[in-house]
Every structure is written in structure tokens, then in C-alpha cells.
Tab-separated table of C-alpha atoms and ligand atoms in Angstrom:
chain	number	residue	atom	x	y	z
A	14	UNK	CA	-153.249	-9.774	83.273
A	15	UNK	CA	-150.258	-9.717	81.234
A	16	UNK	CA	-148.045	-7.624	81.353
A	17	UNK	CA	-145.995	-6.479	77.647
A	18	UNK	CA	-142.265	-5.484	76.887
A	19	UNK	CA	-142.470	-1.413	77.163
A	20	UNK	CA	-139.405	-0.329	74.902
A	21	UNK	CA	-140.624	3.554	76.132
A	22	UNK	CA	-138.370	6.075	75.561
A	23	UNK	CA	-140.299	8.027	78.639
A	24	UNK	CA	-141.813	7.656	80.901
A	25	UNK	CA	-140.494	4.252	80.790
A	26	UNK	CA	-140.881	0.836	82.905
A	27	UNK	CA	-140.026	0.265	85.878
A	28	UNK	CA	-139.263	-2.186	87.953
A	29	UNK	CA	-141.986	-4.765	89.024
A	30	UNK	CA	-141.028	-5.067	92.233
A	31	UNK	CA	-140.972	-1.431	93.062
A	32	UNK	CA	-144.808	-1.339	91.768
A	33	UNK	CA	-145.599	-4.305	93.735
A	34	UNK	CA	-143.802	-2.792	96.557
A	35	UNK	CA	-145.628	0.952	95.828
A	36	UNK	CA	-149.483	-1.030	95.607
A	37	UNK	CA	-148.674	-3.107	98.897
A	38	UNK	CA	-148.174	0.201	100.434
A	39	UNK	CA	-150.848	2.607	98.768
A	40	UNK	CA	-153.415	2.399	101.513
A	41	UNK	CA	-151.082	2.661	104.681
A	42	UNK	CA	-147.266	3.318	104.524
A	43	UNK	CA	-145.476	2.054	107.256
A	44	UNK	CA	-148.364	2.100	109.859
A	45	UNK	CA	-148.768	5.769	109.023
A	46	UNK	CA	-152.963	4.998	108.306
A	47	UNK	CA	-151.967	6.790	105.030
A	48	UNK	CA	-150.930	6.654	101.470
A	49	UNK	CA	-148.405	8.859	100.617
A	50	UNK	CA	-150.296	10.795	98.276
A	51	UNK	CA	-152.150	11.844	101.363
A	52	UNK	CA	-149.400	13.267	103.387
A	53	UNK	CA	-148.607	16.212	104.244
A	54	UNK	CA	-144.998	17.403	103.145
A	55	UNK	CA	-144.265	18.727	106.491
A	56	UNK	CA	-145.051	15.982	108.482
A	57	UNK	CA	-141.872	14.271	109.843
A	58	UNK	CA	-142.970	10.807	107.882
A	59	UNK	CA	-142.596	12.374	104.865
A	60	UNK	CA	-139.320	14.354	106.153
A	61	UNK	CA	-137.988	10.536	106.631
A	62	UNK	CA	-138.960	9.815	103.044
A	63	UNK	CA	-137.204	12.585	101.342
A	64	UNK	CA	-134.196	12.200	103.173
A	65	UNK	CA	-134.042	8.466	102.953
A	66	UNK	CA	-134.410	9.257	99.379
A	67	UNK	CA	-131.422	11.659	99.293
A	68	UNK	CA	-129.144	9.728	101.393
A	69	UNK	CA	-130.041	6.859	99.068
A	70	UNK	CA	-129.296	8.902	95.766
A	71	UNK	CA	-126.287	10.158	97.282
A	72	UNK	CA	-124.777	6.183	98.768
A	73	UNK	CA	-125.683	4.944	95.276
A	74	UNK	CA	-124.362	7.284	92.775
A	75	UNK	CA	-121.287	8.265	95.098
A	76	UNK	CA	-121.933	11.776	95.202
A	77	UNK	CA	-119.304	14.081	96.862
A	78	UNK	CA	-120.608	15.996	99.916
A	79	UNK	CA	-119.870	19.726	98.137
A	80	UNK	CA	-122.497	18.858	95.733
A	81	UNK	CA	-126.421	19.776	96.623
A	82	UNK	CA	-129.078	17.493	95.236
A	83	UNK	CA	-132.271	19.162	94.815
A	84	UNK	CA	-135.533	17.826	93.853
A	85	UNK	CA	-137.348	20.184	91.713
A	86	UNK	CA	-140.269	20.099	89.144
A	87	UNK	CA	-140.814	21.114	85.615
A	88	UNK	CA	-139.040	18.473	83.888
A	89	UNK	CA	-135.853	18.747	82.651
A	90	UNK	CA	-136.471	21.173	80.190
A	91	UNK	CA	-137.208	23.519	82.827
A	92	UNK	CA	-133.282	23.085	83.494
A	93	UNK	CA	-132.625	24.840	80.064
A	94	UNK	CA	-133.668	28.111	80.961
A	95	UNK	CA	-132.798	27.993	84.860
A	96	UNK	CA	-128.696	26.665	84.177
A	97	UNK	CA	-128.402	30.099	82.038
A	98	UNK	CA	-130.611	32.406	84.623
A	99	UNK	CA	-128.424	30.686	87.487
A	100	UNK	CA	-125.024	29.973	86.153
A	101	UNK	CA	-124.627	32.476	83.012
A	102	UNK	CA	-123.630	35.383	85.183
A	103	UNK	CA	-119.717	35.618	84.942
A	104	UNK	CA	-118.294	36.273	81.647
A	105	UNK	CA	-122.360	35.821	80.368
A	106	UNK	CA	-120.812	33.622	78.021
A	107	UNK	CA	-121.093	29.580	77.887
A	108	UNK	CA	-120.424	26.887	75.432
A	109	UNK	CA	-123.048	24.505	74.071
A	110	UNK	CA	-122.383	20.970	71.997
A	111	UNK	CA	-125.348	20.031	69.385
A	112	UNK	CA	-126.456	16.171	69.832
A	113	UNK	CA	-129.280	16.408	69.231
A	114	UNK	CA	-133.247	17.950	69.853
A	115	UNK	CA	-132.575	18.268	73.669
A	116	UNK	CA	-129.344	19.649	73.325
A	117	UNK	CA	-130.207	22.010	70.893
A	118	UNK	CA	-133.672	23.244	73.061
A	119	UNK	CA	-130.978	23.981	76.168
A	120	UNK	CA	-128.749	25.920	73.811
A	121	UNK	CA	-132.066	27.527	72.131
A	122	UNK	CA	-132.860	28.751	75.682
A	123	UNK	CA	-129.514	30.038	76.945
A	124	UNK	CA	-129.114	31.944	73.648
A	125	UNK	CA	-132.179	34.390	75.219
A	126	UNK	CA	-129.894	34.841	78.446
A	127	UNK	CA	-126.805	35.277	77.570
A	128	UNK	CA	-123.698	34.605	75.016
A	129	UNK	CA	-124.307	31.037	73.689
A	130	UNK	CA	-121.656	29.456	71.567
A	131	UNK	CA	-121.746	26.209	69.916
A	132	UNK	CA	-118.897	24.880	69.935
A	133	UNK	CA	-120.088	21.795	67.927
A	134	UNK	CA	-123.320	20.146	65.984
A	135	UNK	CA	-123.835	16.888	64.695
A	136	UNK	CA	-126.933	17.860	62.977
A	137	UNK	CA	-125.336	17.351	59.661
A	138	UNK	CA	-125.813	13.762	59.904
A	139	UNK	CA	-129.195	13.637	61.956
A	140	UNK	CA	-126.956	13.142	64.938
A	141	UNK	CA	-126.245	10.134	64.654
A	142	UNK	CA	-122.447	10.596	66.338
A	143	UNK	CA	-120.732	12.631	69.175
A	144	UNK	CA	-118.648	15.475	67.276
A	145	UNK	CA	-114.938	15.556	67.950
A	146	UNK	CA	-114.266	18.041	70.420
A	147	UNK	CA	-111.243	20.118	70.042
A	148	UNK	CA	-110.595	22.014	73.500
A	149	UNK	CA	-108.817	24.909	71.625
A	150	UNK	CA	-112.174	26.092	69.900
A	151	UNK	CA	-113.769	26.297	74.003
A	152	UNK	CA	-114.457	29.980	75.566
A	153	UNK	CA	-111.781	29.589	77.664
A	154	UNK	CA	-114.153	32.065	80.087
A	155	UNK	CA	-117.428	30.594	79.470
A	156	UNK	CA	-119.185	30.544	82.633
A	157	UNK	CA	-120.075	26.503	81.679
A	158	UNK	CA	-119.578	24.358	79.096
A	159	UNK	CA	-122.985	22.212	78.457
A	160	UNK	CA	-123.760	18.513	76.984
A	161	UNK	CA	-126.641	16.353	76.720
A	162	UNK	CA	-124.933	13.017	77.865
A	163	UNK	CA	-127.316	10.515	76.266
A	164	UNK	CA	-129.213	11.612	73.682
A	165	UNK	CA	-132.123	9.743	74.169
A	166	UNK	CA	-134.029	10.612	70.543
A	167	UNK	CA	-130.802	9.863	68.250
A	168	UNK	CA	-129.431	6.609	70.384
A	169	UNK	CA	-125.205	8.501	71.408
A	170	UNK	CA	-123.638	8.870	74.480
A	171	UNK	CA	-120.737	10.624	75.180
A	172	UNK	CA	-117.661	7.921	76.310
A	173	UNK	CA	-115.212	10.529	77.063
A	174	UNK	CA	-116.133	14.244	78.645
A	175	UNK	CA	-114.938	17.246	76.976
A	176	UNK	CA	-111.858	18.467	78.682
A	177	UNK	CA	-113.120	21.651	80.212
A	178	UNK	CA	-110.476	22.895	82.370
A	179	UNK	CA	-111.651	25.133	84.990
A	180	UNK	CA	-114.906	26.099	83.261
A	181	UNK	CA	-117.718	23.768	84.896
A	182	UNK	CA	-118.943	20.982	82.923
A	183	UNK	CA	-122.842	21.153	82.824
A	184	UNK	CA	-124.462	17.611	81.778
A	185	UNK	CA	-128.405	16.434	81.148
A	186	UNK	CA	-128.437	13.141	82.163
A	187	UNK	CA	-132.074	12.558	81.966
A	188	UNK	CA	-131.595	9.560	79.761
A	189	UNK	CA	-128.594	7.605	81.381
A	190	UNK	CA	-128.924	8.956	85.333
A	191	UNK	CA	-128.037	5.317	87.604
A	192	UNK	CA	-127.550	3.543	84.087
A	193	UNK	CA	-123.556	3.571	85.405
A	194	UNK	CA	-121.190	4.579	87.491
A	195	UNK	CA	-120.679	8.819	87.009
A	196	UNK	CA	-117.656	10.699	88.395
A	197	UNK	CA	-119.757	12.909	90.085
A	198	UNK	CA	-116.895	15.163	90.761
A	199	UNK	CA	-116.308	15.852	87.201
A	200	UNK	CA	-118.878	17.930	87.269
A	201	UNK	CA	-120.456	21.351	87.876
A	202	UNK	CA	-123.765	20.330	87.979
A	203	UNK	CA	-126.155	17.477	86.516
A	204	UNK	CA	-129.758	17.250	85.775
A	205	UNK	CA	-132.259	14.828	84.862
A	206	UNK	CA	-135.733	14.490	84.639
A	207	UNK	CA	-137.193	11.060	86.678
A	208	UNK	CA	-139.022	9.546	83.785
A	209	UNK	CA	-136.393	7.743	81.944
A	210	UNK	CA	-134.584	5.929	84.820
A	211	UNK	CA	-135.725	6.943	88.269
A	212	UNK	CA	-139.360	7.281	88.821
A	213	UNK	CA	-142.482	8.242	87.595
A	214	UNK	CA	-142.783	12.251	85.712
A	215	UNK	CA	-142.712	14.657	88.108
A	216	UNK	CA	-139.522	15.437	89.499
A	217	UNK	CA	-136.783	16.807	88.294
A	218	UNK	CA	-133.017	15.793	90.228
A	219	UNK	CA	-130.566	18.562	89.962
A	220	UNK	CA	-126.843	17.773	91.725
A	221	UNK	CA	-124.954	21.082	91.525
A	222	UNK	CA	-121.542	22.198	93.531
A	223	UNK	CA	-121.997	24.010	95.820
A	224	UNK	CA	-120.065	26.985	94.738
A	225	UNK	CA	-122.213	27.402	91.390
A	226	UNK	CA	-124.874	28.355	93.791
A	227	UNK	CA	-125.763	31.991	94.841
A	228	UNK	CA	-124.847	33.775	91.379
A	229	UNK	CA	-128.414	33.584	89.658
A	230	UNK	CA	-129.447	36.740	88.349
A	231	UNK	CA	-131.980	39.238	89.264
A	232	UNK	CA	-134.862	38.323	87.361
A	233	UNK	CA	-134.778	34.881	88.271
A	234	UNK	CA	-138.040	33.699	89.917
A	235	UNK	CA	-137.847	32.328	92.784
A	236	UNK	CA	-138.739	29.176	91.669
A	237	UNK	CA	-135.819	28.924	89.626
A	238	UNK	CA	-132.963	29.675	91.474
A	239	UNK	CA	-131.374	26.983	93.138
A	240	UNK	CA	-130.220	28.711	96.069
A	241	UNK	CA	-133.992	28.719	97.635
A	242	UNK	CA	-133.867	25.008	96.760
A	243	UNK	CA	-131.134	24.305	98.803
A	244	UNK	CA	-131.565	26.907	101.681
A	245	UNK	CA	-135.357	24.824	101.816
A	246	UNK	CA	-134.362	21.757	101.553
A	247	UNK	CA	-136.345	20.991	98.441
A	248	UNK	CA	-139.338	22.225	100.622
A	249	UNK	CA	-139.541	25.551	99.556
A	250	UNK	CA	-142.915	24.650	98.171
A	251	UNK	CA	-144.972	21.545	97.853
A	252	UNK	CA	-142.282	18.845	96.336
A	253	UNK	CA	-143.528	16.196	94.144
A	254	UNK	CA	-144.298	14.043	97.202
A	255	UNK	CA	-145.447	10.329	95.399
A	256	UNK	CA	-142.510	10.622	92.955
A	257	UNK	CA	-139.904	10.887	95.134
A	258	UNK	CA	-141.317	8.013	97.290
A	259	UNK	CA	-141.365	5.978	94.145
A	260	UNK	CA	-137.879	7.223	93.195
A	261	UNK	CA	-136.561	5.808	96.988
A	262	UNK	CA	-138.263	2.120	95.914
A	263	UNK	CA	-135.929	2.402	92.288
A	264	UNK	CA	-132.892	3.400	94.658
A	265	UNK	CA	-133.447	0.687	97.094
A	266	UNK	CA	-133.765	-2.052	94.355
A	267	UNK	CA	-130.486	-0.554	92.672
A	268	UNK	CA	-129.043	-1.084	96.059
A	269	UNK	CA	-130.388	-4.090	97.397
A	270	UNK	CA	-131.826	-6.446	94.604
A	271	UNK	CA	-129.095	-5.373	91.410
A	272	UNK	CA	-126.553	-4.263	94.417
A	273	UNK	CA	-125.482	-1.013	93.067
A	274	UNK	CA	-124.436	1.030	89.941
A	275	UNK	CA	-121.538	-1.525	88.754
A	276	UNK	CA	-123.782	-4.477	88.392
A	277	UNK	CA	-126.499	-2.404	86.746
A	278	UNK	CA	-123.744	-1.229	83.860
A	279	UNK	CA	-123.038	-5.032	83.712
A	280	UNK	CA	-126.166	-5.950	82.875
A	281	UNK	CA	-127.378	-2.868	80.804
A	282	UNK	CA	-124.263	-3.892	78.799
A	283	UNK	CA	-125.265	-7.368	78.523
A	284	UNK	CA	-128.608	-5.882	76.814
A	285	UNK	CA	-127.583	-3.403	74.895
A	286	UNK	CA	-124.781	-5.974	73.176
A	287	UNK	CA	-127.810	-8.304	72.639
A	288	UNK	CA	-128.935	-6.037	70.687
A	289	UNK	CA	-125.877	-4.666	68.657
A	290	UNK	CA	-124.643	-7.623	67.743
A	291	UNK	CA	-128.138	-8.635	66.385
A	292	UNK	CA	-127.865	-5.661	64.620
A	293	UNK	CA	-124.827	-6.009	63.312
A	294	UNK	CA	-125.480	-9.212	61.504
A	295	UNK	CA	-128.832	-8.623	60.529
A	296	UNK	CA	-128.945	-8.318	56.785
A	297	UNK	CA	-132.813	-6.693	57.648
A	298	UNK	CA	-132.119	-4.440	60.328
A	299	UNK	CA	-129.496	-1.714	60.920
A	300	UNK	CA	-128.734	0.556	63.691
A	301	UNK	CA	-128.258	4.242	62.765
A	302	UNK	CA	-125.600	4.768	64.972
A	303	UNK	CA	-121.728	5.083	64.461
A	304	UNK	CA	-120.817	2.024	66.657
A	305	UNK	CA	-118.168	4.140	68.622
A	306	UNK	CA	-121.272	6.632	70.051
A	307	UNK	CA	-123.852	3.880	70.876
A	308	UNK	CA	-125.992	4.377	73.743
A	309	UNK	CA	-126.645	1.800	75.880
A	310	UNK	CA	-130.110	2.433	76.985
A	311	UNK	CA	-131.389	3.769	73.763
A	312	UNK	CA	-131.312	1.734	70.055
A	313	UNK	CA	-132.580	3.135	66.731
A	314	UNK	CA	-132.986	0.727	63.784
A	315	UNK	CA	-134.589	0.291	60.700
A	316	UNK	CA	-135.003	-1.794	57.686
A	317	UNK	CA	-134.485	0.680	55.381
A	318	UNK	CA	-137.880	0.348	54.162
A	319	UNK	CA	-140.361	2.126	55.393
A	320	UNK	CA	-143.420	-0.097	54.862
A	321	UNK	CA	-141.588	-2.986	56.573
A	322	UNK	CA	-140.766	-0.836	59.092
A	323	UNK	CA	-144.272	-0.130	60.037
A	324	UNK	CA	-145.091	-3.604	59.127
A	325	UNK	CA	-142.671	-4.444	62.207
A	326	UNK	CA	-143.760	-2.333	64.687
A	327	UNK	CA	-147.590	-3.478	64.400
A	328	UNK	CA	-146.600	-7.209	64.554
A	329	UNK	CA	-144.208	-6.458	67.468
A	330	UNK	CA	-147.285	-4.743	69.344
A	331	UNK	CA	-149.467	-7.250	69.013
A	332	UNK	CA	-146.742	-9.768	70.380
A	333	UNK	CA	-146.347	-7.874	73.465
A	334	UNK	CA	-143.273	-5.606	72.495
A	335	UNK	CA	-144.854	-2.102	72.672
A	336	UNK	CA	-143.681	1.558	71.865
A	337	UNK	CA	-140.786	0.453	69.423
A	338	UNK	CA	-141.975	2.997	66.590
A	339	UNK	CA	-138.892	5.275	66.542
A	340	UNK	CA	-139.438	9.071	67.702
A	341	UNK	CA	-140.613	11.022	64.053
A	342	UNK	CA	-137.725	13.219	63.363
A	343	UNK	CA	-135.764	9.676	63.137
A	344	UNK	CA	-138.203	7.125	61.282
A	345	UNK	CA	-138.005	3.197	61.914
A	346	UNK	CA	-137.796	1.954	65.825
A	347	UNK	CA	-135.886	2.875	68.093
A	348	UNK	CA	-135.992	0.245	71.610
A	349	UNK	CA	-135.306	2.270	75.023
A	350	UNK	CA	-133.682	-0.803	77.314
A	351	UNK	CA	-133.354	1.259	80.596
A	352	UNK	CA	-132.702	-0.243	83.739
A	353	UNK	CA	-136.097	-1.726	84.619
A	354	UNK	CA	-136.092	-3.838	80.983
A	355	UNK	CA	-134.976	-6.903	82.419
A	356	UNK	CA	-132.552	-9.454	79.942
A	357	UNK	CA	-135.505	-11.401	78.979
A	358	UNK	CA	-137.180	-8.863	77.571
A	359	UNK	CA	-134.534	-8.011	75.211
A	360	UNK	CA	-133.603	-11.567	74.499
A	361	UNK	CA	-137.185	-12.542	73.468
A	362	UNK	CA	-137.173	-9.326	71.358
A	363	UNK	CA	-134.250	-10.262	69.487
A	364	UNK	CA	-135.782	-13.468	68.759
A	365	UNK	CA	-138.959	-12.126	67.511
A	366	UNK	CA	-136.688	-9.720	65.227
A	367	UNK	CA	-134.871	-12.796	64.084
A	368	UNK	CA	-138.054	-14.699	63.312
A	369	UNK	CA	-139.744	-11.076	61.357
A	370	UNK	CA	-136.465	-11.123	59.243
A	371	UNK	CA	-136.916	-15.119	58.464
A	372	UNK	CA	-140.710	-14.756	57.881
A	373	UNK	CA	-140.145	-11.552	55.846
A	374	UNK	CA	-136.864	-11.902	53.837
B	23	LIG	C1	-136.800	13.376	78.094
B	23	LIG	C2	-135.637	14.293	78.044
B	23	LIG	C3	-135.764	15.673	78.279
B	23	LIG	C4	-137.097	16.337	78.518
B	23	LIG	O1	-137.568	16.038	79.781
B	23	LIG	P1	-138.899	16.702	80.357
B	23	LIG	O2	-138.903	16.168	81.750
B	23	LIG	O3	-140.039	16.225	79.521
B	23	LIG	O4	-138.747	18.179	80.301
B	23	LIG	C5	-134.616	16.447	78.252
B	23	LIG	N1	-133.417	15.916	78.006
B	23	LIG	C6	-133.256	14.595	77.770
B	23	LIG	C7	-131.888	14.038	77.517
B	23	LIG	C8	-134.367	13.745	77.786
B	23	LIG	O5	-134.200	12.432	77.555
């Protein structure tokens, strides 16, 4: 069977080997007589996959040993309500930047919790740009100050962080998480859902300092405040066993096979200029994007034409290039090139694009 091009915004490809490596061991991991599905979370097999998986996330991502990393579940939007419930309990006041739909659901949620400000929107121009941040307009006692890194629906990243002082800087990376080196310490906390760059749906990574923890507020479930997290080890209940397992496979191959977070910007930026500088000179296609706020693991485009636009997508489909129809508040494609998109899947996209705008100019 062949297998196509996924340009998935999530969940998302990933790598063959690690699905190779995840089928080889469905039936009996590591002489256990058991899949991991199977297994109970206590058992000390599993205890060695969870922490192999930590010590993995923490060796490849550099993480300082202040900060906590918690596996959790409830995607990352479950993140919008429990930052507020757990953090929002100084000055019950923190600042939120606009980028887009994700950003705007986090703020959406921490406005029912608390003071919310926005500092700044890009909405005005479908967010298709990082607004100028002026550190002046900041609450200069916020209890956080929170962006969406990568905004995986409009195609922006943020290539400089706001300049937050003492306030801690709160960041969803669910879109960009092990796309590049992160300064970790930079940071109050950082979340991202697994089903962009890390693993299968199902788990949720949070990596918080470990003075943010302890201040959630009364009402907080239990399932939502990060102390019990930590204090349990991630255990506190039943943890999304299979996914983490399949996150330690995507952490090994970062490791071992691209050999760690500096290659893999290398050759996501190898990609992603592929595609840009198609763009660019295409007198068909056009990204959306100032080119100062590009993402590199998400590209919108169009024609400019709707029609052709659709026309595209059904004759990339049938060529093996599949989910390139760009998300509907945006129109035209837009081709997610995370990590597990090798370079020859971009390269023979661009040449099909090249050959649509000869057959169709
Ligand atoms: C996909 C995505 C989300 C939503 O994640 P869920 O796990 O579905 O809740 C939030 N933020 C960003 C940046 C995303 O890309």
C-alpha cells in the first residue's frame, strides 16, 4: 500500500519509522508478553516508559531542572481554562495577545476567571501578522502574560518574545513544540497538545516552573491543578498510557536518527523555504502571510480564485498530497510541514504546484 503526503494540520504524520517501530512492538514490548495498551500504569514497565519518556523530553528540549513536565489530558484547550484557575490568583489580572482562533479561545476562557486584558489583536487583518508589542501598554502586575507561539490556523510565529519582565511568560506551543530549539528558561510555563508534533491525540505536555505551582484556586478540580500532577507524578489517575509510549519513539528519532532539535530546525527550514520561495515567485499562488511572521511548520496559500482553489486541492488529493484544503475561517490551502514531512514530500509538492500553475495558467 501506498502511502500519501499528509499536509494535516492535526493530528498530523509522523514519522515512519516510529510506526514501524510502534507495529513491531504491538504484540509484546520488550519481552513484557504485552502490548502497551495492555499494561497496567502501575506496573514498573510502564514506570520505565514514562520516565524514559520524560528524561527524553527533558535531554532533547534542554529543559532546566526547576521546571515540572506533566503529562496531562484534555487537549490543549483544556490548558485555557486551567492556566487562569492555576496561575490567575495574584493581582487576578493577566495579559493576553490575539493571533488568532486559539489565542483568542485561551483569552475567551480566562476572561470567566479573572481580569483579562488584551494587550493586542491582529484580527483586523485575519491574523495574518504578529502585532507589535509595546511593553509599556503590559499590566505591569498581571499574574502572566499569555501567547499562542505558532498559530497553527493563520500560518505566524512569534520570532522575538514579548519582553515581560518579571511577569511569567505563558506560551501554547502545540503547533511548533521540538520544531526548534526553545529557551526553556524564558518561560513560566508551556503547553502543547501531542497531535501536531509529538504523538498521537491524547496527551497534553505541560512544562511549568516550579514556583507557579501551588497557587490554584479553590474551585479548581482536582484534575486541573497542576500541583496533584506533579505531587503524582503524572499518575494521579490513569495517564494516556499508548501516547506517551508513542511520544518516547518521536523523542528517540529526534535524538538518534535527526540527532536533536538543531538539525530538525535545519531541515524544517530547508522545507518551509521550499515552499516560500515557490511562493514567492509564483504568479498563481500566494502566501497570506507577512513574510516577517511566517511559520515554519504551517503555510496558507491561495490563488486568489476560489474555483481554482478547489480545483487544486482535488487534483492534489488524487496525486497523493492530502488535507491541503485550508482550515474555513481562512479559504484556499494551507500545507502543515511538521517534523515527520520529510524534504521529499515537500519537494514533490512544489513540483506538482509548479506543473498545476503550467497546466492551468
Ligand atoms: C491544535 C491546537 C490547539 C487545540 O488543541 P486540542 O488538543 O484539540 O485542544 C490549541 N492551540 C494550538 C496552537 C493548536 O495548534
Amino acid at each position: 500500500m501506498a502511502r500519501v503526503y499528509n499536509f494535516s494540520a492535526g493530528p498530523s504524520m509522523l514519522p515512519e519509522s516510529v510506526l514501524t517501530k510502534a507495529a513491531a512492538e504491538m504484540l509484546d514490548y520488550e519481552g513484557s508478553g504485552q502490548s502497551v495498551m495492555e499494561m497496567s500504569h502501575r506496573s514498573k514497565v510502564y514506570q520505565g516508559i514514562i520516565d524514559q519518556t520524560e528524561a527524553l523530553l527533558r535531554e532533547v528540549m534542554n529543559i532546566p531542572d526547576n521546571y515540572k513536565v506533566l503529562f496531562l489530558q484534555g487537549g490543549a484547550s483544556s490548558q485555557f481554562a486551567m492556566v487562569p484557575m492555576n496561575l490567575m490568583t495574584g493581582s487576578g489580572k493577566a495579559d493576553y495577545v490575539i493571533t488568532g482562533q486559539w489565542a483568542k479561545k485561551a483569552y475567551k476562557e480566562a476572561a470567566r476567571y479573572g481580569k483579562a486584558n488584551v494587550v493586542a489583536s491582529s484580527e483586523d487583518k485575519t491574523f495574518s501578522y504578529i502585532p507589535k508589542l509595546d511593553p509599556a501598554t503590559f499590566t505591569p502586575d498581571a499574574d502572566y502574560f499569555h501567547i499562542c507561539m505558532n498559530n497553527t490556523i493563520y500560518g505566524t510565529v512569534y520570532h522575538e518574545l514579548p519582553e515581560t519582565g518579571d511577569v511569567p511568560l505563558v506560551a501554547d506551543i502545540s503547533s511548533c513544540v521540538l520544531s526548534r530549539p526553545i529557551d526553556v528558561s524564558k518561560f513560566g510555563m508551556l503547553y502543547a497538545g501531542a497531535q501536531k508534533n509529538m504523538a498521537p491525540s491524547g496527551v497534553t505536555v505541560v512544562i511549568i516552573r516550579e514556583d507557579l505551582l501551588g497557587k490554584a484556586m479553590d474551585i479548581t478540580p482536582t484534575m486541573f491543578n497542576y500541583q496533584i500532577h506533579a505531587d503524582n507524578g503524572s499518575m494521579f489517575n490513569t495517564p494516556p498510557c499508548y501516547t506517551i509510549y508513542v511520544m518516547k519513539l518521536v523523542l528517540e528519532w529526534i535524538k538518534n536518527d535527526i540527532g536533536g532539535l538543531e538539525n530538525m530546525q535545519k531541515i524544517n527550514e530547508q522545507k518551509a523555504a521550499m515552499l516560500y520561495d515557490f511562493l514567492d515567485n509564483s504568479k498563481m499562488f500566494r502566501g497570506t502571510v507577512v513574510p516577517e511572521d511566517r511559520s515554519l511548520m504551517n503555510v496558507p496559500f491561495v490563488t486568489g480564485d476560489e474555483e481554482l482553489d478547489a480545483k487544486f486541492v482535488k487534483e492534489a488529493t488524487a496525486a497523493g498530497f492530502v488535507n491541503l484544503k485550508g482550515h474555513r475561517s481562512v479559504g484556499g490551502m494551507r500545507a502543515s510541514i511538521y517534523n515527520a514531512m520529510p524534504v521529499e514530500g515537500v519537494e514533490k509538492l512544489v513540483a506538482f504546484m509548479k506543473k498545476f500553475e503550467e497546466e492551468n495558467a
